[in-house]
Coordinates of C-alpha atoms in Angstrom, one line a residue:
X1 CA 85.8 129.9 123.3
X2 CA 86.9 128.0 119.9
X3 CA 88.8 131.2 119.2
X4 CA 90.4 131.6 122.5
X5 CA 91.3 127.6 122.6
X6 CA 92.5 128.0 118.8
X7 CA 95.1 130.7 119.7
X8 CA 96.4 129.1 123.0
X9 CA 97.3 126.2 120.4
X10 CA 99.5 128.3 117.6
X11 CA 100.9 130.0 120.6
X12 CA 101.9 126.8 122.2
X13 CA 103.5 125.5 118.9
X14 CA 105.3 128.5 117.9
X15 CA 107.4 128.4 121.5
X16 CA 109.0 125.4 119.4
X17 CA 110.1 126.9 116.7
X18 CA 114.2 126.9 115.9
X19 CA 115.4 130.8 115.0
X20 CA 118.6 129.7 113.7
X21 CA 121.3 127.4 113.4
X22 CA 120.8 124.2 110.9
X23 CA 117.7 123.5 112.0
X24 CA 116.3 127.0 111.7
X25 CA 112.4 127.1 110.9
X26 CA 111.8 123.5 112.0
X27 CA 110.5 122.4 115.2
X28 CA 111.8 120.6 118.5
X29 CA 109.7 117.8 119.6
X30 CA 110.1 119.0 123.6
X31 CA 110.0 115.2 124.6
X32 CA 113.6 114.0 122.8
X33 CA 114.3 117.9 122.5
X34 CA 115.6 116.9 118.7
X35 CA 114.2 117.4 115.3
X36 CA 111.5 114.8 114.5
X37 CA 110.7 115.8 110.9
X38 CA 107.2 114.7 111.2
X39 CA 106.5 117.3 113.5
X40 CA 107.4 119.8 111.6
X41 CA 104.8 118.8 108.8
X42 CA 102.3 119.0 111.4
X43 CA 103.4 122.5 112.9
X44 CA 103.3 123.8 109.5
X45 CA 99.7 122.4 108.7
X46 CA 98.7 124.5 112.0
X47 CA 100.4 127.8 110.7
X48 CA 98.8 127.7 107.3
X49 CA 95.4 127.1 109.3
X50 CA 96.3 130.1 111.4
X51 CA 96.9 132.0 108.6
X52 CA 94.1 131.5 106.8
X53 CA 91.9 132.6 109.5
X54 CA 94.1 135.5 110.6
X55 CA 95.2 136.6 107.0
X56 CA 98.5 137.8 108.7
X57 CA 101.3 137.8 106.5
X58 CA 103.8 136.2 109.1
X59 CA 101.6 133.3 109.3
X60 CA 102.0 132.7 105.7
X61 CA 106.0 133.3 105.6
X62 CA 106.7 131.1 108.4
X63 CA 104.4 128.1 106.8
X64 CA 106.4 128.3 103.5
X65 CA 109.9 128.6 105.4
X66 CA 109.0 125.7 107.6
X67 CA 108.0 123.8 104.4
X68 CA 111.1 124.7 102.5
X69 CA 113.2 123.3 105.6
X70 CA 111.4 120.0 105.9
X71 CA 111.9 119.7 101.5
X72 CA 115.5 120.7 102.0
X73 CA 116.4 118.2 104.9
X74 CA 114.5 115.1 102.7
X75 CA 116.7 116.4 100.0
X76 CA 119.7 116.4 101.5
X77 CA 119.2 113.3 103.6
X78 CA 116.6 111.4 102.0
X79 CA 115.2 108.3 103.8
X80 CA 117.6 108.8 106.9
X81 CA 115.9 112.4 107.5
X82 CA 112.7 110.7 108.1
X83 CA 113.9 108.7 111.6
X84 CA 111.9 108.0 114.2
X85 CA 112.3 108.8 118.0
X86 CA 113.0 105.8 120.3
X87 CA 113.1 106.9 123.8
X88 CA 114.3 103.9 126.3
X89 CA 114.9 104.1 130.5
X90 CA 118.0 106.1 129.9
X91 CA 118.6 107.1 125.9
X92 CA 116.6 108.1 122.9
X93 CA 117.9 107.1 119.3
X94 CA 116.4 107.9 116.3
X95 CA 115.5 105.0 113.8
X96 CA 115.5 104.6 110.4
X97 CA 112.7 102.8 108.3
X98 CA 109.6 103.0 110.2
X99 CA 106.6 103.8 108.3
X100 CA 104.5 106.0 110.8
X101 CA 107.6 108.3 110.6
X102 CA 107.3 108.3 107.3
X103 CA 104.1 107.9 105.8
X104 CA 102.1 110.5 108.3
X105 CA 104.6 113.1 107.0
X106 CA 104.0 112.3 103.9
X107 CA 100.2 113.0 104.8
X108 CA 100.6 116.3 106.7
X109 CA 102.9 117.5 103.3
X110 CA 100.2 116.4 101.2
X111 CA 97.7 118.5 103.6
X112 CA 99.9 121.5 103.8
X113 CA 101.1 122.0 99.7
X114 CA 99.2 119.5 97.7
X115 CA 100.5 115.8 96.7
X116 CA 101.5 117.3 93.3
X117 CA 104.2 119.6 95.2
X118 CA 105.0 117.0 96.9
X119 CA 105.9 115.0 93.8
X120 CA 107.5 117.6 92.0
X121 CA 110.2 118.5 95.4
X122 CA 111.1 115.4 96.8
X123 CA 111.6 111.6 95.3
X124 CA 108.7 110.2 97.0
X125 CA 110.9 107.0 95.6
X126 CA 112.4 107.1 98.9
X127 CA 108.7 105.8 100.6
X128 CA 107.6 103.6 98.1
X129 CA 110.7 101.8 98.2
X130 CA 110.6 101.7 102.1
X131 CA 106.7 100.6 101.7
X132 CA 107.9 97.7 99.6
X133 CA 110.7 96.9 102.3
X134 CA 107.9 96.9 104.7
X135 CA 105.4 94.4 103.0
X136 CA 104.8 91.2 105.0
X137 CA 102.3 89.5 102.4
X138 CA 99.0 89.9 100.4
X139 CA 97.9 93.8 101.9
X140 CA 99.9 93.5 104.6
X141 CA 102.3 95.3 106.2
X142 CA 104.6 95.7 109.4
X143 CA 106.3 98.9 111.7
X144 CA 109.5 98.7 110.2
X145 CA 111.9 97.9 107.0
X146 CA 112.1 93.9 107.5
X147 CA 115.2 92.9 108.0
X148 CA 116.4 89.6 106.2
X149 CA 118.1 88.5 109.1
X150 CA 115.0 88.4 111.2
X151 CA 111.9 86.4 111.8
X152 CA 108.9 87.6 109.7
X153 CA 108.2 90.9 111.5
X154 CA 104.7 91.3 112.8
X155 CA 102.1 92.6 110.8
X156 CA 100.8 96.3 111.9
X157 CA 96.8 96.9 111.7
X158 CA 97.4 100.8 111.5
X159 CA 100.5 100.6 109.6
X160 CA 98.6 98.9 106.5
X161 CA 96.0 101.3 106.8
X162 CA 98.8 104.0 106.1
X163 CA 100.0 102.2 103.4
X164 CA 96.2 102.1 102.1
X165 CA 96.2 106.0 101.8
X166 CA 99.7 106.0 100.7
X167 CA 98.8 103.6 97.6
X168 CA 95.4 106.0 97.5
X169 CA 97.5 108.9 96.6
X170 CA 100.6 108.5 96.0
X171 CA 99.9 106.0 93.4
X172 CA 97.3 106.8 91.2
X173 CA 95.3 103.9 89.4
X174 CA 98.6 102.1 89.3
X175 CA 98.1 101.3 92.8
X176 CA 94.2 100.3 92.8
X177 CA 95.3 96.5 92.9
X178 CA 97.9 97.1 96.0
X179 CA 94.9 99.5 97.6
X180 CA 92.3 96.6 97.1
X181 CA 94.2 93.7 98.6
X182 CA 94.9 96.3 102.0
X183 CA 91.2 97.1 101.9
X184 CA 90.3 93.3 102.6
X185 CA 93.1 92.4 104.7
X186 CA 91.7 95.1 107.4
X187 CA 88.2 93.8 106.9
X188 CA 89.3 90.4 107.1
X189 CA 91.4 91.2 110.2
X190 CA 88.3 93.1 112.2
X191 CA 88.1 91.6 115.4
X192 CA 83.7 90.4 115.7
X193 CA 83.1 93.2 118.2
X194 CA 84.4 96.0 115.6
X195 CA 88.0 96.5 116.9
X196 CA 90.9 96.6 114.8
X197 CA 93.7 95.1 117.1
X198 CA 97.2 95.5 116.8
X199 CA 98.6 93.1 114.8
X200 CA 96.7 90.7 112.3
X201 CA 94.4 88.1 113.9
X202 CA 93.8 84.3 112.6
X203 CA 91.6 81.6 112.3
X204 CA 92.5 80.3 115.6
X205 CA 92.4 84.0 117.2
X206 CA 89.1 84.5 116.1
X207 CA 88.2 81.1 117.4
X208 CA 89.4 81.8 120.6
X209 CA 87.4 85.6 120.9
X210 CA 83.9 83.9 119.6
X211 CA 84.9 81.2 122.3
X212 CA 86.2 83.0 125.1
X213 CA 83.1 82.1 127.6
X214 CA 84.0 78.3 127.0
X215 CA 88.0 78.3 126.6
X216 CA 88.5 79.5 130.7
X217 CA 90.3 81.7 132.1
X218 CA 93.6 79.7 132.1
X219 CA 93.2 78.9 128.8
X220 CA 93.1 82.1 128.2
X221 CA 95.7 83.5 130.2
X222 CA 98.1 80.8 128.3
X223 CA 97.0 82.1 125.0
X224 CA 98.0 85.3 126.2
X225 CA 101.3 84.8 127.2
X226 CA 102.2 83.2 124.2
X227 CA 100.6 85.3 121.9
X228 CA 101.6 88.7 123.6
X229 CA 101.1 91.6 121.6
X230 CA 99.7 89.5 118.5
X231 CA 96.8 88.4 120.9
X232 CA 93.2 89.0 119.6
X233 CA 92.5 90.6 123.1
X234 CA 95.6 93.2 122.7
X235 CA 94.9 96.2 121.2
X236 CA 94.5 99.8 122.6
X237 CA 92.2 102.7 121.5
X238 CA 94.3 104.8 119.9
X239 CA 95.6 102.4 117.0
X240 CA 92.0 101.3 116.3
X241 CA 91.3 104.9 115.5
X242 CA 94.3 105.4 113.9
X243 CA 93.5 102.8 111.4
X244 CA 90.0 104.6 111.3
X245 CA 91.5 107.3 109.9
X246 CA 93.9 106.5 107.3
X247 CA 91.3 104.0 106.3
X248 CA 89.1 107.4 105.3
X249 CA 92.1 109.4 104.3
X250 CA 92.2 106.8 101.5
X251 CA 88.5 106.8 100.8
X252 CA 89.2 110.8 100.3
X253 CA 91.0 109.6 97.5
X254 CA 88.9 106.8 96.3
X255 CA 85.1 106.8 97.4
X256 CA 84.7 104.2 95.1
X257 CA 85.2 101.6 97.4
X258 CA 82.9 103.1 100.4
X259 CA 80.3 101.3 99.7
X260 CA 82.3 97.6 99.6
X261 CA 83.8 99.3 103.1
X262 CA 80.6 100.1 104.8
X263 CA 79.8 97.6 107.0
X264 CA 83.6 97.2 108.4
X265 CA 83.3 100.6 108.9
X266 CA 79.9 100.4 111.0
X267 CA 81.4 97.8 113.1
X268 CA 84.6 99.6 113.7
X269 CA 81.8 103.1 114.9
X270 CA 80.1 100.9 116.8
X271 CA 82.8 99.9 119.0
X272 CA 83.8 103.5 119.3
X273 CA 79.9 104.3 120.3
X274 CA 79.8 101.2 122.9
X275 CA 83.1 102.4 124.1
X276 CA 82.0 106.1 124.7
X277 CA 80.1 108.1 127.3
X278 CA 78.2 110.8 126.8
X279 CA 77.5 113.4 129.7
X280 CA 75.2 116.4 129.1
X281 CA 77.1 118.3 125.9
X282 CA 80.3 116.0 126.5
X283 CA 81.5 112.6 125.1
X284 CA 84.4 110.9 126.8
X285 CA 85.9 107.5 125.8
X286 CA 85.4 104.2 127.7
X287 CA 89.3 102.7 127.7
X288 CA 88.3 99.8 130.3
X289 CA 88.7 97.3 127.8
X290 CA 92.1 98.3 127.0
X291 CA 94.8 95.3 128.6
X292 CA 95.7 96.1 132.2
X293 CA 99.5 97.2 132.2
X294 CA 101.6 95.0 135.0
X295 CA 105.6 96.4 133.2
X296 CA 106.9 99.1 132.6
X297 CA 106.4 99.5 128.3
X298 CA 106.0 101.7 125.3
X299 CA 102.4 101.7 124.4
X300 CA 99.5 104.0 123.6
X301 CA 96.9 103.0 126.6
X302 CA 94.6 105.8 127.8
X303 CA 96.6 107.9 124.7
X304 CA 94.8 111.5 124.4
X305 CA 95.6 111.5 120.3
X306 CA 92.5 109.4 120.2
X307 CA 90.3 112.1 120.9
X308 CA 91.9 113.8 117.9
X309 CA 92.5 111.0 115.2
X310 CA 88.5 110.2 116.0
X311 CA 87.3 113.8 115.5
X312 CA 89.1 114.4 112.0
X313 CA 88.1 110.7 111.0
X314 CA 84.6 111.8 111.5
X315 CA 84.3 115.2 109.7
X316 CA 86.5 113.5 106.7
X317 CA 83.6 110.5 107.0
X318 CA 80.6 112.6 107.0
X319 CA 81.4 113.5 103.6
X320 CA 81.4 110.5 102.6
X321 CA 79.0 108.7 104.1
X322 CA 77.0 111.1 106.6
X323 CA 74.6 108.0 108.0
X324 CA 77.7 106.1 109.1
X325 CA 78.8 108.5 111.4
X326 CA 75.3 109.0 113.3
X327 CA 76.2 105.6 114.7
X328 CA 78.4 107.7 117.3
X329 CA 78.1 110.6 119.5
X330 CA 77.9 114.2 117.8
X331 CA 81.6 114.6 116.8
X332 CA 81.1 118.1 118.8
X333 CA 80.5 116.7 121.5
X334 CA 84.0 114.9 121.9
X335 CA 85.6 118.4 121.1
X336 CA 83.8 119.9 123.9
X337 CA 85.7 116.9 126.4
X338 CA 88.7 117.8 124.8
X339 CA 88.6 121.7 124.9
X340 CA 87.3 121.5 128.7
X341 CA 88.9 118.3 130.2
X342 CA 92.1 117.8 128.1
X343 CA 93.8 120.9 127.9
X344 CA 96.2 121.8 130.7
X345 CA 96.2 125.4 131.0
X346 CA 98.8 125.5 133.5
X347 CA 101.5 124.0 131.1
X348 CA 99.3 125.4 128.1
X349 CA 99.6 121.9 126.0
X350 CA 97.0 118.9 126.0
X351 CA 97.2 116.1 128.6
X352 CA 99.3 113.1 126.9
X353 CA 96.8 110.9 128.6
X354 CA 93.0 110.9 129.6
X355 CA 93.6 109.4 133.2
X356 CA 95.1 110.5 136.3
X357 CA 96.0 106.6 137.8
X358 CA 99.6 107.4 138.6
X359 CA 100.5 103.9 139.1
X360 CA 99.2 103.0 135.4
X361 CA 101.0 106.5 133.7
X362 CA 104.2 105.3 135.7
X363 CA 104.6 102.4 133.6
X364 CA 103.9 103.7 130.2
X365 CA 107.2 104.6 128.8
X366 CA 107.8 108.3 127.9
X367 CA 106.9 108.8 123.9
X368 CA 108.0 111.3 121.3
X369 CA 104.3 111.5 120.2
X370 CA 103.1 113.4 124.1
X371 CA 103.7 116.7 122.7
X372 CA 101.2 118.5 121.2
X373 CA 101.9 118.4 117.3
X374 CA 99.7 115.7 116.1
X375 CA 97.2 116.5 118.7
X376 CA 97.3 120.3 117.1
X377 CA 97.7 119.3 113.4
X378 CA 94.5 116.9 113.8
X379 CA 92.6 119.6 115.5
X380 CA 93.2 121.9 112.3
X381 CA 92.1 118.9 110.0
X382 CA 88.7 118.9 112.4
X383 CA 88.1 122.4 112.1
X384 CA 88.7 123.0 108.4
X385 CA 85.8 120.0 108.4
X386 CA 83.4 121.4 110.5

């Protein structure tokens, strides 16, 4: 079934590929219908996986062709060819200086030709300078380039664990200091049930969570509304994994520090385990607590990528540390939910979501991130792990 399931995947990716024209051997994100570079990192993860199992020769030409197009288009373009999709009610633009755009293909690069190739074809300059444009204080860092003209930007859980695997590798010893600082700032920003929210949480947040029973709900409700997104109640699944993951990615690079990062990352798996259900050979994620969605927004709530991010997070962690991950279900057994209750074999791609409330999908604005790239990319990273 694995092999079956595997093949429906490559096949599904490769009915994105561009023949010819400027964009030839890159791949169009089907939601925007436009290049987004990082998709094309992914794409060409899943080829060289495919490859490597099939040992056909096409495989392997299309992988380096698709790499030598996603070099060439940094080259030429530098920071502006690493934009991110924004999709409003009527429009998409593409945006420069956001950090997931960058850093994640940075990541899939370093997956596909080694960090060294990486190095030696493109001025990985171009992100470190965008990292340093992106630093909010001591470990901590935001979404996007900060603007001078602005407020202080908020500060982005998940984004500072990218930058943690980005100082990892990218940086050598030279960035142990910068690595060590983001290392405590996520531990010291871990909400007391295990949850890493979506932006950085204070004194007075973590006041109000170990208080909540007293405060009311009015007082809470208040708290929300003025707090919004930088509430210690706001977060969603998917960027709690997300920070999971680049969190190992950078222990990968440095298990040095696993041990100092042990019990943040028990408490992080066992929110995951208390937030999961397992049925027979099948473990599904609990997204209940995630914030009830009254307007129409962008956000990741009830985001199928979780399922993914998780899985590779877990094979990567197991060779670190293979008592931590016995705190959750088999990782197997959240494969087996995806492979029989995620993947729509009618449009042959994954379901962007794991619900079918209408009323709640309806208000989640469309995203660039619903195809199937990442969801594909991360399945090759599980397998390889397996």
């Amino acid at each position: 079934m694995e092999a079956t399931f595997w093949k429906l995947i490559c096949q599904k990716i490769e009915t994105h590929r561009v023949a010819d024209g400027s964009n030839k051997d890159l791949y169009l994100n089907p939601i925007i219908e436009d290049i987004y570079l990082r998709e094309s990192a992914f794409a060409c993860n899943v080829i060289k996986a495919n490859y490597l199992r099939t040992k056909d020769s096409k495989y392997y030409l299309d992988y380096k062709l698709t790499v030598n197009a996603i070099i060439r288009r940094i080259q030429d373009y530098g920071l502006a060819s690493l934009k991110e999709p924004i999709i409003g009610t009527r429009f998409h633009k593409m945006k420069s200086g956001s950090l997931p755009a960058s850093i994640i293909l940075i990541h899939a690069l370093d997956r596909a030709i080694g960090i060294s190739n990486v190095n030696r074809r493109i001025d990985i300059n171009i992100v470190s300078s965008l990292v340093h444009n992106c630093q909010v204080g001591k470990g901590s860092y935001s979404h996007d380039a900060i603007s001078t003209s602005k407020k202080k930007p908020p500060i982005v859980l998940n984004t500072s664990a990218m930058v943690s695997y980005f100082h990892s590798r990218i940086q050598g010893s030279k960035g142990n200091k910068l690595l060590e600082d983001t290392f405590m700032f996520l531990v010291n920003n871990q909400r007391g049930d295990g949850l890493w929210t979506y932006c950085d949480i204070n004194s007075f947040d973590k006041l109000i969570w170990r208080n909540q029973k007293y405060v009311g709900r009015k007082c809470t409700k208040a708290y929300n509304y003025i707090k919004q997104d930088k509430s210690i109640f706001f977060g969603d699944y998917l960027h709690h994994v997300v920070t999971l993951y680049y969190l190992t990615c950078a222990l990968e690079n440095k298990p040095i520090y696993t041990a100092q990062l042990r019990p943040s990352l028990g408490k992080a798996l066992a929110f995951i385990n208390n937030n999961s259900i397992v049925e027979k050979n099948k473990a599904h994620l609990n997204y209940e607590w995630e914030p009830i969605l009254s307007n129409i927004r962008h956000c990741n709530f009830r985001d199928s990528s979780t399922y993914f991010y998780l899985t590779a997070a877990l094979v990567k962690l197991a060779k670190l540390d293979k008592d931590l991950v016995k705190i959750v279900p088999r990782v197997e057994t959240y494969i087996n939910y995806i492979m029989e209750d995620l993947w729509n074999a009618r449009e042959e791609c994954f379901n962007p979501y794991d619900t079918g409330d209408m009323d709640l999908l309806n208000k989640i604005m469309k995203r660039p991130a619903e195809s199937i790239f990442d969801k594909a990319f991360l399945y090759s990273v599980t397998a390889e792990g397996l």
